[in-house]
Short mmCIF file of C-alpha atoms in Angstrom, two decimals:
data_model
loop_
_atom_site.label_atom_id
_atom_site.label_comp_id
_atom_site.label_asym_id
_atom_site.label_seq_id
_atom_site.Cartn_x
_atom_site.Cartn_y
_atom_site.Cartn_z
CA MET A 845 -95.77 -149.37 25.78
CA LEU A 846 -97.19 -149.80 22.35
CA LYS A 847 -95.31 -152.94 21.71
CA LYS A 848 -96.65 -154.53 25.00
CA ILE A 849 -100.31 -153.66 23.93
CA THR A 850 -99.75 -155.02 20.52
CA ILE A 851 -98.40 -158.33 21.86
CA ALA A 852 -101.10 -158.46 24.51
CA LEU A 853 -103.76 -157.80 21.82
CA PHE A 854 -102.45 -160.46 19.55
CA ILE A 855 -102.35 -163.01 22.33
CA THR A 856 -105.71 -162.03 23.46
CA LEU A 857 -107.14 -162.56 20.03
CA LEU A 858 -105.58 -166.07 19.78
CA SER A 859 -106.83 -166.91 23.27
CA PHE A 860 -110.37 -166.22 22.23
CA GLN A 861 -109.93 -168.38 19.35
CA MET A 862 -108.55 -171.14 21.56
CA VAL A 863 -111.54 -170.83 24.12
CA GLU A 864 -113.94 -170.97 21.14
CA ALA A 865 -112.28 -174.12 19.81
CA ARG A 866 -112.29 -175.74 23.26
CA ARG A 867 -115.93 -174.78 23.61
CA VAL A 868 -116.84 -176.87 20.60
CA ASN A 869 -114.31 -179.49 21.48
CA ARG A 870 -112.38 -178.98 18.18
CA ILE A 871 -109.00 -178.13 19.33
CA SER A 872 -106.35 -180.62 18.44
CA ASN A 873 -102.84 -181.15 19.87
CA ARG A 874 -101.53 -179.75 16.66
CA GLN A 875 -103.48 -176.56 17.14
CA LYS A 876 -102.10 -176.38 20.74
CA GLN A 877 -98.54 -176.67 19.48
CA ILE A 878 -99.08 -174.07 16.98
CA PHE A 879 -100.59 -171.67 19.48
CA LYS A 880 -97.57 -172.30 21.82
CA LYS A 881 -95.17 -171.44 18.96
CA LEU A 882 -97.11 -168.23 17.97
CA ILE A 883 -96.77 -167.06 21.57
CA ARG A 884 -93.10 -167.91 21.71
CA PHE A 885 -92.45 -165.91 18.50
CA ALA A 886 -94.60 -163.01 19.73
CA GLU A 887 -92.36 -162.80 22.78
CA ILE A 888 -89.25 -163.01 20.63
CA SER A 889 -90.58 -160.25 18.42
CA LYS A 890 -91.11 -158.04 21.59
CA ASP A 891 -87.51 -158.81 22.57
CA ALA A 892 -86.04 -157.17 19.47
CA TYR A 893 -86.51 -153.86 21.29
CA GLU A 894 -84.22 -154.91 24.07
CA LYS A 895 -80.43 -154.37 24.49
CA LYS A 896 -77.93 -157.17 23.97
CA LYS A 897 -77.23 -157.59 27.63
CA VAL A 898 -80.91 -158.04 28.39
CA LEU A 899 -81.17 -160.55 25.64
CA GLN A 900 -78.09 -162.51 26.74
CA LYS A 901 -79.46 -162.67 30.30
CA LYS A 902 -83.02 -163.65 29.14
CA TYR A 903 -81.78 -166.45 26.77
CA LYS A 904 -78.77 -167.36 28.82
CA SER A 905 -76.45 -167.10 25.88
CA ASN A 906 -73.59 -165.13 24.78
CA ASN A 907 -74.20 -166.29 21.31
CA ILE A 908 -76.69 -163.49 20.39
CA LYS A 909 -75.88 -160.89 17.74
CA VAL A 910 -77.61 -157.64 17.87
CA LEU A 911 -77.41 -155.99 14.45
CA LYS A 912 -78.47 -152.74 12.92
CA THR A 913 -78.70 -151.76 9.36
CA HIS A 914 -77.24 -148.66 7.63
CA LYS A 915 -77.84 -145.39 9.44
CA LEU A 916 -80.30 -144.36 6.69
CA VAL A 917 -82.99 -146.77 8.05
CA LYS A 918 -81.79 -147.76 11.57
CA VAL A 919 -83.55 -151.15 11.60
CA GLN A 920 -82.38 -153.22 14.63
CA TYR A 921 -82.71 -157.06 14.89
CA PHE A 922 -81.05 -159.93 16.55
CA LEU A 923 -79.93 -163.43 15.64
CA MET A 924 -79.84 -166.39 18.04
CA ASN A 925 -79.68 -170.04 17.85
CA GLU A 926 -82.42 -172.02 19.50
CA ASN A 927 -82.86 -175.82 19.12
CA ASN A 928 -80.56 -175.98 16.25
CA THR A 929 -82.60 -173.21 14.30
CA GLN A 930 -81.47 -169.70 13.63
CA VAL A 931 -84.01 -167.26 14.86
CA VAL A 932 -83.99 -163.77 13.60
CA SER A 933 -86.14 -161.16 15.36
CA VAL A 934 -86.69 -157.71 13.69
CA ARG A 935 -87.65 -154.77 15.78
CA GLY A 936 -90.64 -152.61 14.67
CA THR A 937 -90.94 -148.92 13.98
CA ASP A 938 -89.05 -147.31 16.79
CA ASN A 939 -87.57 -144.02 15.46
CA LEU A 940 -88.04 -141.42 12.69
CA LYS A 941 -85.97 -143.11 10.19
CA ASN A 942 -88.13 -146.22 10.56
CA LEU A 943 -91.17 -144.04 10.11
CA GLY A 944 -89.78 -142.83 6.83
CA ILE A 945 -89.56 -146.49 5.75
CA ASP A 946 -93.14 -146.98 6.64
CA LEU A 947 -94.24 -143.94 4.68
CA LEU A 948 -92.44 -145.07 1.48
CA ALA A 949 -95.65 -146.85 0.73
CA GLY A 950 -95.64 -147.01 -3.11
CA LEU A 951 -95.42 -150.33 -4.79
CA LYS A 952 -92.38 -151.37 -6.73
CA LYS A 953 -92.24 -154.61 -8.87
CA ASP A 954 -89.51 -157.01 -7.59
CA LYS A 955 -87.89 -158.64 -10.71
CA LYS A 956 -86.82 -161.71 -8.66
CA LEU A 957 -90.02 -162.45 -6.98
CA GLY A 958 -92.19 -161.17 -9.82
CA ILE A 959 -94.58 -159.40 -7.40
CA ARG A 960 -94.96 -155.66 -6.37
CA LEU A 961 -93.69 -154.86 -2.96
CA HIS A 962 -93.94 -151.78 -0.58
CA LYS A 963 -90.98 -149.69 -1.56
CA GLY A 964 -89.77 -149.02 2.15
CA PHE A 965 -90.19 -152.50 3.38
CA ARG A 966 -88.31 -153.79 0.31
CA ILE A 967 -85.50 -151.47 0.95
CA ALA A 968 -85.24 -152.30 4.65
CA SER A 969 -85.51 -156.02 3.90
CA MET A 970 -82.65 -155.77 1.51
CA LEU A 971 -80.48 -153.99 4.01
CA VAL A 972 -81.36 -156.32 6.72
CA TYR A 973 -80.56 -159.38 4.53
CA MET A 974 -77.25 -157.85 3.19
CA LYS A 975 -75.93 -157.50 6.75
CA LEU A 976 -77.42 -160.67 8.25
CA ARG A 977 -76.46 -163.16 5.52
CA ARG A 978 -72.81 -163.23 6.57
CA HIS A 979 -73.92 -164.39 10.06
CA LEU A 980 -76.13 -167.12 8.88
CA LYS A 981 -75.16 -170.79 8.56
CA ARG A 982 -76.29 -172.43 5.39
CA ASN A 983 -77.02 -175.84 7.03
CA LYS A 984 -79.42 -174.54 9.64
CA PRO A 985 -83.08 -173.52 9.19
CA VAL A 986 -83.92 -169.83 9.74
CA ILE A 987 -87.11 -168.68 11.40
CA LEU A 988 -87.97 -164.91 10.97
CA THR A 989 -90.22 -162.99 13.34
CA GLY A 990 -90.94 -159.40 13.93
CA HIS A 991 -93.29 -156.74 15.06
CA SER A 992 -94.74 -153.77 12.96
CA LEU A 993 -91.91 -152.92 10.50
CA GLY A 994 -90.12 -155.98 11.67
CA GLY A 995 -93.03 -158.23 10.71
CA ALA A 996 -93.13 -156.71 7.25
CA ILE A 997 -89.49 -157.21 6.72
#
């Protein structure tokens, strides 16, 4: 229920921006395209909560991989190919282990990036990447989307 409310709120806020832009005749075709993409990826983010069979039916594909990280964090995500692009959608906070990741809120400096990151999100991101990378194709672009914890990852 919370995920539907969040998606609806996000789309509603974007809709208000679009209405205001139309009101002052400042909306471009590029802005319309961006808005459509945002809605599309919000929907794909919502779908990260679904089971594999539901995803296969919705996207009419058997080429969807539903993956989970180590049992310590239990982050679920899926990978699909859409228009020659790899799309990764990461589920948001959905269980107590995910909540534990959310609550590891201290900052830790990442040596590779040279910035401080939320400890829990960094751990979960690394675990997702470690499992996901063997499924990615190097010659195709990747789009990441997610809700809540999934958005942070």
